[in-house]
Amino acid sequence: MESVQAIKQRFGIIGNTLALNRAIEKAIRVAPTDISVLVTGESGVGKESIPKIIHQLSHRKHNKYIAVNCGAIPEGTIDSELFGHEKGAFTGATATRSGYFEVADGGTIFLDEVGELPLTTQVRLLRILENGEFLKVGSSKVQKTDVRIVAATNANMFEAIEKEKFREDLYYRLSTVDIHLPPLRERQEDIHLLFRKFASDFALKYKMPTVKLTDDAIQLLVKHRWSGNIRQLRNIAEQISVLEQNRTISAEALKSYLPSSASTNLPAVIKTSKSESDFSSEREILYKVLFDMKSDLNDLKKLTMELMKNGNTKDVEKDNEHLIQKIYGDDSEDKDDIAFEEDVEDSPEYLSIPEHVNEPSTVDKYHFAEEIEEEETLSLHDKELELIKKSLERHHGKRKLAAAELGISERTLYRKIKQYDL
Ligand SMILES: Nc1ncnc2c1ncn2[C@@H]1O[C@H](COP(=O)(O)OP(=O)(O)O)[C@@H](O)[C@H]1O
Ligand SMILES: [Mg+2]
């Protein structure tokens, strides 16, 4: 039997809390049987890896694994999706179609958000669980299938049963074994570990040095309520990795990414739907992103204008030290990480060129970069081409000099030359 640690490594699961280890151990134990499993836990706690572990460690691993999000399929089509339909069963059913339960014969089906299933579908599901039998929509021919079912829910199933939205018999059938994943706030010792893992993943993805938290910031991170759990932590790690120029993150900087009402240790308020405050904090984040992007774009435009006016990159570099520092950040730390400047140069499709190249007085116009239009991209394309051509001419085809003048790496210039067939 594979150990809990080996499984965590294989499925990319980070954390060492007792409750997490227990949940994984339970999944390993139950995997070789055909017992139905219900995975419970708040949204974002990592429920989706449990059915994968169960399938991979079972004798079904060479057959299909199908994950179905029951909450995302419209009520009118869910029966047909799950069980298939006969030709002519309803308008638009032009051919007979197999459902997931037929396709996954011999394999595993993961029913995510199972609490969202309509009552009629629940009846069909109960029959499959009891004797493996089902009917296609519009058919009276009983079919058989051999499917292992793992379901998951973040809803309070007892409440749903009480309100007669979920069948009690189905609930007990599905939850022969219950695997519960604790919320992130109950796994405090894993929080910083997870953050470091995500920060390092995003550093690699976006080719930037890894962000690091100060001690104060770590405290703040660990104390946060994380109502969106690991999904929320991952999103915030991504935002910080992309947006923060200073790669050492202070508590102050971190605070601006955390929804303020939730940064205390107040008891949990169970929300069933998105509240207004969730949307407003999302909006705030978006505003911040847009605002920072605008500001970066304006800085870049100023810098490019300087480069075009003066040509000599050394002087421009000296005169605009603060701007360069602001845009590209301080990469004096993290020398071991991937070279930041090189990659920033590499990423834009086009060089950033102000619209009126020959009118230095228009610099002030670029305080707000408001219009980003298709046309501009096209003319930018032409201007870039012209700029590269001229620079190469001026330097008699010497790429090194032209690249220095354009403020890009030789590698980027080489790519552009190929791109424009120069
Ligand atoms: N222990 C963990 N280690 C690393 N990543 C995790 C862990 N748990 C969850 N994640 C990540 O968090 C996100 C949400 O997980 P998911 O399984 O979709 O949550 P749920 O289904 O419970 O809402 C996914 O991107 C997942 O990869
Ligand atoms: Mg999920």
mmCIF file of C-alpha atoms in Angstrom, residues 9-297:
data_model
loop_
_atom_site.group_PDB
_atom_site.id
_atom_site.type_symbol
_atom_site.label_atom_id
_atom_site.label_comp_id
_atom_site.label_asym_id
_atom_site.label_seq_id
_atom_site.Cartn_x
_atom_site.Cartn_y
_atom_site.Cartn_z
ATOM 1 C CA GLN A 9 3.817 13.710 -3.711
ATOM 2 C CA ARG A 10 2.161 11.883 -6.588
ATOM 3 C CA PHE A 11 -0.965 14.057 -6.541
ATOM 4 C CA GLY A 12 0.728 17.363 -5.708
ATOM 5 C CA ILE A 13 -0.962 17.703 -2.337
ATOM 6 C CA ILE A 14 0.805 20.024 0.074
ATOM 7 C CA GLY A 15 0.337 19.994 3.833
ATOM 8 C CA ASN A 16 0.995 17.911 6.873
ATOM 9 C CA THR A 17 -1.984 18.471 9.164
ATOM 10 C CA LEU A 18 -3.265 15.397 10.941
ATOM 11 C CA ALA A 19 -6.780 15.835 9.516
ATOM 12 C CA LEU A 20 -5.431 16.011 5.943
ATOM 13 C CA ASN A 21 -3.267 12.943 6.455
ATOM 14 C CA ARG A 22 -6.239 11.065 7.915
ATOM 15 C CA ALA A 23 -8.415 11.972 4.926
ATOM 16 C CA ILE A 24 -5.777 10.724 2.502
ATOM 17 C CA GLU A 25 -5.282 7.554 4.521
ATOM 18 C CA LYS A 26 -9.012 6.900 4.390
ATOM 19 C CA ALA A 27 -8.987 7.379 0.605
ATOM 20 C CA ILE A 28 -6.100 4.896 0.266
ATOM 21 C CA ARG A 29 -7.919 2.314 2.422
ATOM 22 C CA VAL A 30 -11.243 2.567 0.652
ATOM 23 C CA ALA A 31 -9.793 2.738 -2.887
ATOM 24 C CA PRO A 32 -9.535 -1.024 -3.658
ATOM 25 C CA THR A 33 -13.176 -1.623 -2.683
ATOM 26 C CA ASP A 34 -16.240 -0.495 -4.636
ATOM 27 C CA ILE A 35 -17.714 1.382 -1.691
ATOM 28 C CA SER A 36 -19.338 4.763 -2.445
ATOM 29 C CA VAL A 37 -17.525 7.707 -0.930
ATOM 30 C CA LEU A 38 -18.826 11.168 -0.108
ATOM 31 C CA VAL A 39 -16.164 13.880 0.155
ATOM 32 C CA THR A 40 -17.265 16.823 2.267
ATOM 33 C CA GLY A 41 -15.702 20.179 3.026
ATOM 34 C CA GLU A 42 -15.995 23.857 2.211
ATOM 35 C CA SER A 43 -15.357 25.159 -1.269
ATOM 36 C CA GLY A 44 -11.663 25.286 -2.173
ATOM 37 C CA VAL A 45 -10.343 22.771 0.368
ATOM 38 C CA GLY A 46 -9.071 20.343 -2.269
ATOM 39 C CA LYS A 47 -11.918 17.848 -2.556
ATOM 40 C CA GLU A 48 -11.171 17.077 -6.175
ATOM 41 C CA SER A 49 -7.981 15.139 -5.516
ATOM 42 C CA ILE A 50 -9.731 12.539 -3.335
ATOM 43 C CA PRO A 51 -11.741 10.829 -6.139
ATOM 44 C CA LYS A 52 -8.605 10.894 -8.314
ATOM 45 C CA ILE A 53 -6.626 9.089 -5.617
ATOM 46 C CA ILE A 54 -9.432 6.556 -5.165
ATOM 47 C CA HIS A 55 -9.656 5.859 -8.901
ATOM 48 C CA GLN A 56 -5.900 5.585 -9.409
ATOM 49 C CA LEU A 57 -5.454 3.180 -6.509
ATOM 50 C CA SER A 58 -8.353 0.963 -7.551
ATOM 51 C CA HIS A 59 -8.616 -1.934 -9.980
ATOM 52 C CA ARG A 60 -10.562 0.473 -12.195
ATOM 53 C CA LYS A 61 -7.555 2.676 -12.931
ATOM 54 C CA HIS A 62 -7.227 1.499 -16.548
ATOM 55 C CA ASN A 63 -10.841 2.360 -17.253
ATOM 56 C CA LYS A 64 -12.474 5.771 -17.507
ATOM 57 C CA TYR A 65 -12.586 8.435 -14.804
ATOM 58 C CA ILE A 66 -15.274 11.024 -15.457
ATOM 59 C CA ALA A 67 -15.752 14.112 -13.279
ATOM 60 C CA VAL A 68 -19.199 15.712 -13.526
ATOM 61 C CA ASN A 69 -20.050 19.046 -11.961
ATOM 62 C CA CYS A 70 -23.707 18.495 -11.119
ATOM 63 C CA GLY A 71 -24.203 22.164 -10.311
ATOM 64 C CA ALA A 72 -23.077 23.297 -13.751
ATOM 65 C CA ILE A 73 -25.384 21.197 -15.934
ATOM 66 C CA PRO A 74 -28.875 22.634 -16.584
ATOM 67 C CA GLU A 75 -31.698 20.685 -14.998
ATOM 68 C CA GLY A 76 -33.268 19.964 -18.372
ATOM 69 C CA THR A 77 -30.249 18.121 -19.767
ATOM 70 C CA ILE A 78 -28.664 16.471 -16.751
ATOM 71 C CA ASP A 79 -30.506 13.142 -17.095
ATOM 72 C CA SER A 80 -29.518 12.900 -20.718
ATOM 73 C CA GLU A 81 -25.881 13.795 -19.875
ATOM 74 C CA LEU A 82 -25.653 11.193 -17.130
ATOM 75 C CA PHE A 83 -27.754 8.359 -18.530
ATOM 76 C CA GLY A 84 -27.944 9.089 -22.283
ATOM 77 C CA HIS A 85 -31.031 9.334 -24.467
ATOM 78 C CA GLU A 86 -32.836 7.559 -27.286
ATOM 79 C CA LYS A 87 -33.239 9.061 -30.709
ATOM 80 C CA GLY A 88 -36.399 11.196 -30.666
ATOM 81 C CA ALA A 89 -36.623 11.300 -26.852
ATOM 82 C CA PHE A 90 -37.020 15.074 -27.050
ATOM 83 C CA THR A 91 -36.796 17.846 -29.638
ATOM 84 C CA GLY A 92 -33.252 17.925 -30.922
ATOM 85 C CA ALA A 93 -32.443 14.303 -29.967
ATOM 86 C CA THR A 94 -31.536 13.379 -33.515
ATOM 87 C CA ALA A 95 -29.512 10.324 -32.566
ATOM 88 C CA THR A 96 -29.137 7.906 -29.698
ATOM 89 C CA ARG A 97 -26.500 9.098 -27.258
ATOM 90 C CA SER A 98 -24.616 7.303 -24.497
ATOM 91 C CA GLY A 99 -24.490 8.980 -21.091
ATOM 92 C CA TYR A 100 -21.551 9.156 -18.673
ATOM 93 C CA PHE A 101 -22.712 6.096 -16.749
ATOM 94 C CA GLU A 102 -22.556 3.998 -19.908
ATOM 95 C CA VAL A 103 -19.237 5.442 -21.091
ATOM 96 C CA ALA A 104 -17.609 4.991 -17.678
ATOM 97 C CA ASP A 105 -18.594 1.316 -17.414
ATOM 98 C CA GLY A 106 -15.818 -0.373 -15.422
ATOM 99 C CA GLY A 107 -14.479 2.978 -14.229
ATOM 100 C CA THR A 108 -15.246 5.755 -11.744
ATOM 101 C CA ILE A 109 -17.595 8.737 -11.855
ATOM 102 C CA PHE A 110 -16.990 11.745 -9.647
ATOM 103 C CA LEU A 111 -20.215 13.631 -8.956
ATOM 104 C CA ASP A 112 -19.073 17.035 -7.759
ATOM 105 C CA GLU A 113 -21.637 19.278 -6.021
ATOM 106 C CA VAL A 114 -23.957 16.305 -5.750
ATOM 107 C CA GLY A 115 -26.314 18.318 -3.532
ATOM 108 C CA GLU A 116 -27.378 20.219 -6.650
ATOM 109 C CA LEU A 117 -28.889 17.191 -8.381
ATOM 110 C CA PRO A 118 -32.612 17.532 -9.201
ATOM 111 C CA LEU A 119 -34.894 15.109 -7.337
ATOM 112 C CA THR A 120 -35.805 13.156 -10.499
ATOM 113 C CA THR A 121 -32.132 12.558 -11.217
ATOM 114 C CA GLN A 122 -31.646 11.472 -7.613
ATOM 115 C CA VAL A 123 -34.149 8.658 -8.189
ATOM 116 C CA ARG A 124 -32.239 7.414 -11.232
ATOM 117 C CA LEU A 125 -28.956 7.619 -9.333
ATOM 118 C CA LEU A 126 -30.330 5.653 -6.419
ATOM 119 C CA ARG A 127 -31.296 2.837 -8.779
ATOM 120 C CA ILE A 128 -27.770 2.707 -10.241
ATOM 121 C CA LEU A 129 -26.305 2.584 -6.751
ATOM 122 C CA GLU A 130 -28.645 -0.211 -5.716
ATOM 123 C CA ASN A 131 -28.344 -2.586 -8.648
ATOM 124 C CA GLY A 132 -26.339 -0.921 -11.431
ATOM 125 C CA GLU A 133 -29.460 -0.476 -13.555
ATOM 126 C CA PHE A 134 -30.510 2.568 -15.529
ATOM 127 C CA LEU A 135 -32.719 3.663 -18.421
ATOM 128 C CA LYS A 136 -31.729 6.058 -21.158
ATOM 129 C CA VAL A 137 -34.051 9.063 -21.381
ATOM 130 C CA GLY A 138 -36.939 8.043 -23.650
ATOM 131 C CA SER A 139 -36.148 4.341 -23.430
ATOM 132 C CA SER A 140 -37.808 1.498 -21.568
ATOM 133 C CA LYS A 141 -34.895 -0.897 -22.018
ATOM 134 C CA VAL A 142 -33.056 -1.494 -18.747
ATOM 135 C CA GLN A 143 -29.273 -1.258 -19.124
ATOM 136 C CA LYS A 144 -26.556 -2.318 -16.705
ATOM 137 C CA THR A 145 -23.375 -0.559 -15.780
ATOM 138 C CA ASP A 146 -20.570 -1.127 -13.298
ATOM 139 C CA VAL A 147 -19.453 2.269 -12.060
ATOM 140 C CA ARG A 148 -17.832 3.319 -8.794
ATOM 141 C CA ILE A 149 -19.310 6.567 -7.519
ATOM 142 C CA VAL A 150 -17.434 9.168 -5.537
ATOM 143 C CA ALA A 151 -19.468 12.282 -4.760
ATOM 144 C CA ALA A 152 -18.558 15.606 -3.198
ATOM 145 C CA THR A 153 -20.484 18.407 -1.600
ATOM 146 C CA ASN A 154 -19.856 21.666 0.199
ATOM 147 C CA ALA A 155 -23.520 22.023 1.044
ATOM 148 C CA ASN A 156 -25.058 21.113 4.331
ATOM 149 C CA MET A 157 -26.702 17.849 3.310
ATOM 150 C CA PHE A 158 -28.767 17.510 6.482
ATOM 151 C CA GLU A 159 -30.366 20.851 5.818
ATOM 152 C CA ALA A 160 -31.068 19.818 2.222
ATOM 153 C CA ILE A 161 -32.670 16.589 3.474
ATOM 154 C CA GLU A 162 -34.732 18.529 5.972
ATOM 155 C CA LYS A 163 -35.991 20.825 3.231
ATOM 156 C CA GLU A 164 -36.734 17.774 1.065
ATOM 157 C CA LYS A 165 -34.275 18.889 -1.593
ATOM 158 C CA PHE A 166 -32.163 15.790 -1.191
ATOM 159 C CA ARG A 167 -33.340 12.219 -0.667
ATOM 160 C CA GLU A 168 -32.283 10.793 2.643
ATOM 161 C CA ASP A 169 -31.942 7.235 1.263
ATOM 162 C CA LEU A 170 -29.626 8.505 -1.484
ATOM 163 C CA TYR A 171 -27.550 10.423 1.022
ATOM 164 C CA TYR A 172 -26.907 7.280 3.094
ATOM 165 C CA ARG A 173 -26.189 5.266 -0.047
ATOM 166 C CA LEU A 174 -23.638 7.831 -1.266
ATOM 167 C CA SER A 175 -21.924 8.356 2.056
ATOM 168 C CA THR A 176 -21.112 4.790 3.020
ATOM 169 C CA VAL A 177 -17.697 6.267 3.735
ATOM 170 C CA ASP A 178 -17.414 9.977 4.479
ATOM 171 C CA ILE A 179 -14.101 11.725 3.877
ATOM 172 C CA HIS A 180 -13.987 15.190 5.380
ATOM 173 C CA LEU A 181 -11.427 17.815 4.405
ATOM 174 C CA PRO A 182 -10.938 20.536 7.012
ATOM 175 C CA PRO A 183 -11.048 24.230 6.103
ATOM 176 C CA LEU A 184 -7.695 25.957 5.695
ATOM 177 C CA ARG A 185 -8.102 28.010 8.905
ATOM 178 C CA GLU A 186 -8.001 24.721 10.804
ATOM 179 C CA ARG A 187 -4.734 23.816 9.096
ATOM 180 C CA GLN A 188 -2.704 26.829 10.179
ATOM 181 C CA GLU A 189 0.668 25.112 10.018
ATOM 182 C CA ASP A 190 0.078 24.389 6.300
ATOM 183 C CA ILE A 191 -0.764 27.941 5.274
ATOM 184 C CA HIS A 192 2.732 29.336 4.802
ATOM 185 C CA LEU A 193 3.893 26.068 3.285
ATOM 186 C CA LEU A 194 1.140 26.287 0.671
ATOM 187 C CA PHE A 195 1.889 29.942 0.005
ATOM 188 C CA ARG A 196 5.579 29.181 -0.604
ATOM 189 C CA LYS A 197 4.668 26.372 -2.969
ATOM 190 C CA PHE A 198 2.277 28.555 -4.961
ATOM 191 C CA ALA A 199 4.708 31.510 -4.979
ATOM 192 C CA SER A 200 7.425 29.293 -6.375
ATOM 193 C CA ASP A 201 5.055 27.812 -9.003
ATOM 194 C CA PHE A 202 3.984 31.272 -10.147
ATOM 195 C CA ALA A 203 7.567 32.560 -10.185
ATOM 196 C CA LEU A 204 8.351 29.780 -12.606
ATOM 197 C CA LYS A 205 5.220 30.348 -14.652
ATOM 198 C CA TYR A 206 5.690 34.101 -14.985
ATOM 199 C CA LYS A 207 9.494 33.960 -15.060
ATOM 200 C CA MET A 208 9.935 36.313 -12.122
ATOM 201 C CA PRO A 209 11.866 36.003 -8.868
ATOM 202 C CA THR A 210 9.894 34.266 -6.124
ATOM 203 C CA VAL A 211 8.084 36.552 -3.666
ATOM 204 C CA LYS A 212 8.981 36.164 0.006
ATOM 205 C CA LEU A 213 6.973 37.209 3.043
ATOM 206 C CA THR A 214 8.378 39.135 6.001
ATOM 207 C CA ASP A 215 7.747 37.665 9.472
ATOM 208 C CA ASP A 216 4.866 40.084 10.044
ATOM 209 C CA ALA A 217 3.307 39.129 6.751
ATOM 210 C CA ILE A 218 3.568 35.419 7.623
ATOM 211 C CA GLN A 219 1.701 36.126 10.872
ATOM 212 C CA LEU A 220 -1.022 37.941 8.982
ATOM 213 C CA LEU A 221 -1.279 35.176 6.400
ATOM 214 C CA VAL A 222 -1.645 32.461 9.041
ATOM 215 C CA LYS A 223 -4.248 34.387 11.043
ATOM 216 C CA HIS A 224 -6.446 35.148 8.060
ATOM 217 C CA ARG A 225 -9.827 33.382 7.867
ATOM 218 C CA TRP A 226 -9.461 32.077 4.303
ATOM 219 C CA SER A 227 -13.154 31.618 3.658
ATOM 220 C CA GLY A 228 -12.276 30.598 0.080
ATOM 221 C CA ASN A 229 -9.682 28.170 1.466
ATOM 222 C CA ILE A 230 -6.774 26.922 -0.665
ATOM 223 C CA ARG A 231 -8.293 28.239 -3.879
ATOM 224 C CA GLN A 232 -8.321 31.743 -2.386
ATOM 225 C CA LEU A 233 -4.765 31.394 -1.050
ATOM 226 C CA ARG A 234 -3.591 30.298 -4.476
ATOM 227 C CA ASN A 235 -5.308 33.241 -6.176
ATOM 228 C CA ILE A 236 -3.748 35.702 -3.771
ATOM 229 C CA ALA A 237 -0.300 34.137 -4.188
ATOM 230 C CA GLU A 238 -0.751 34.581 -7.944
ATOM 231 C CA GLN A 239 -1.856 38.206 -7.693
ATOM 232 C CA ILE A 240 1.051 39.090 -5.426
ATOM 233 C CA SER A 241 3.538 37.225 -7.619
ATOM 234 C CA VAL A 242 2.391 39.140 -10.681
ATOM 235 C CA LEU A 243 1.687 42.593 -9.276
ATOM 236 C CA GLU A 244 4.243 43.312 -6.561
ATOM 237 C CA GLN A 245 7.426 44.914 -7.821
ATOM 238 C CA ASN A 246 9.198 44.583 -4.528
ATOM 239 C CA ARG A 247 9.625 40.830 -4.159
ATOM 240 C CA THR A 248 9.785 41.000 -0.360
ATOM 241 C CA ILE A 249 6.197 41.292 0.804
ATOM 242 C CA SER A 250 5.484 43.214 3.992
ATOM 243 C CA ALA A 251 2.373 42.768 6.125
ATOM 244 C CA GLU A 252 1.191 46.143 4.803
ATOM 245 C CA ALA A 253 1.498 45.003 1.200
ATOM 246 C CA LEU A 254 -0.170 41.682 1.932
ATOM 247 C CA LYS A 255 -3.055 43.386 3.712
ATOM 248 C CA SER A 256 -4.124 45.122 0.524
ATOM 249 C CA TYR A 257 -4.813 41.727 -1.047
ATOM 250 C CA LEU A 258 -6.852 40.309 1.818
ATOM 251 C CA PRO A 259 -10.557 41.120 2.071
ATOM 252 C CA SER A 260 -10.560 43.337 5.162
ATOM 253 C CA SER A 261 -13.646 42.046 6.976
ATOM 254 C CA ALA A 262 -12.243 38.559 6.876
ATOM 255 C CA SER A 263 -8.764 39.274 8.208
ATOM 256 C CA THR A 264 -9.768 38.740 11.811
ATOM 257 C CA ASN A 265 -10.353 35.569 13.708
ATOM 258 C CA LEU A 266 -14.069 36.101 14.155
ATOM 259 C CA PRO A 267 -16.282 33.022 14.060
ATOM 260 C CA ALA A 268 -17.232 31.775 10.619
ATOM 261 C CA VAL A 269 -20.262 33.168 8.915
ATOM 262 C CA ILE A 270 -21.537 30.491 6.605
ATOM 263 C CA LYS A 271 -22.469 32.055 3.331
ATOM 264 C CA THR A 272 -24.642 30.187 0.902
ATOM 265 C CA SER A 273 -24.290 32.667 -1.908
ATOM 266 C CA LYS A 274 -21.902 35.392 -2.885
ATOM 267 C CA SER A 275 -22.537 38.492 -0.854
ATOM 268 C CA GLU A 276 -22.156 42.018 -2.100
ATOM 269 C CA SER A 277 -18.963 42.505 -0.125
ATOM 270 C CA ASP A 278 -17.316 39.630 -2.001
ATOM 271 C CA PHE A 279 -17.998 41.383 -5.260
ATOM 272 C CA SER A 280 -16.813 44.728 -4.014
ATOM 273 C CA SER A 281 -13.496 43.303 -2.842
ATOM 274 C CA GLU A 282 -13.066 41.579 -6.193
ATOM 275 C CA ARG A 283 -13.804 44.876 -7.867
ATOM 276 C CA GLU A 284 -11.214 46.557 -5.722
ATOM 277 C CA ILE A 285 -8.612 44.025 -6.750
ATOM 278 C CA LEU A 286 -9.475 44.538 -10.400
ATOM 279 C CA TYR A 287 -9.245 48.300 -10.007
ATOM 280 C CA LYS A 288 -5.859 47.922 -8.404
ATOM 281 C CA VAL A 289 -4.650 45.686 -11.225
ATOM 282 C CA LEU A 290 -5.900 48.099 -13.867
ATOM 283 C CA PHE A 291 -4.512 51.104 -12.086
ATOM 284 C CA ASP A 292 -1.081 49.525 -11.662
ATOM 285 C CA MET A 293 -1.047 48.419 -15.274
ATOM 286 C CA LYS A 294 -1.941 51.893 -16.436
ATOM 287 C CA SER A 295 0.798 53.402 -14.349
ATOM 288 C CA ASP A 296 3.360 50.877 -15.631
ATOM 289 C CA LEU A 297 2.319 51.503 -19.194
#
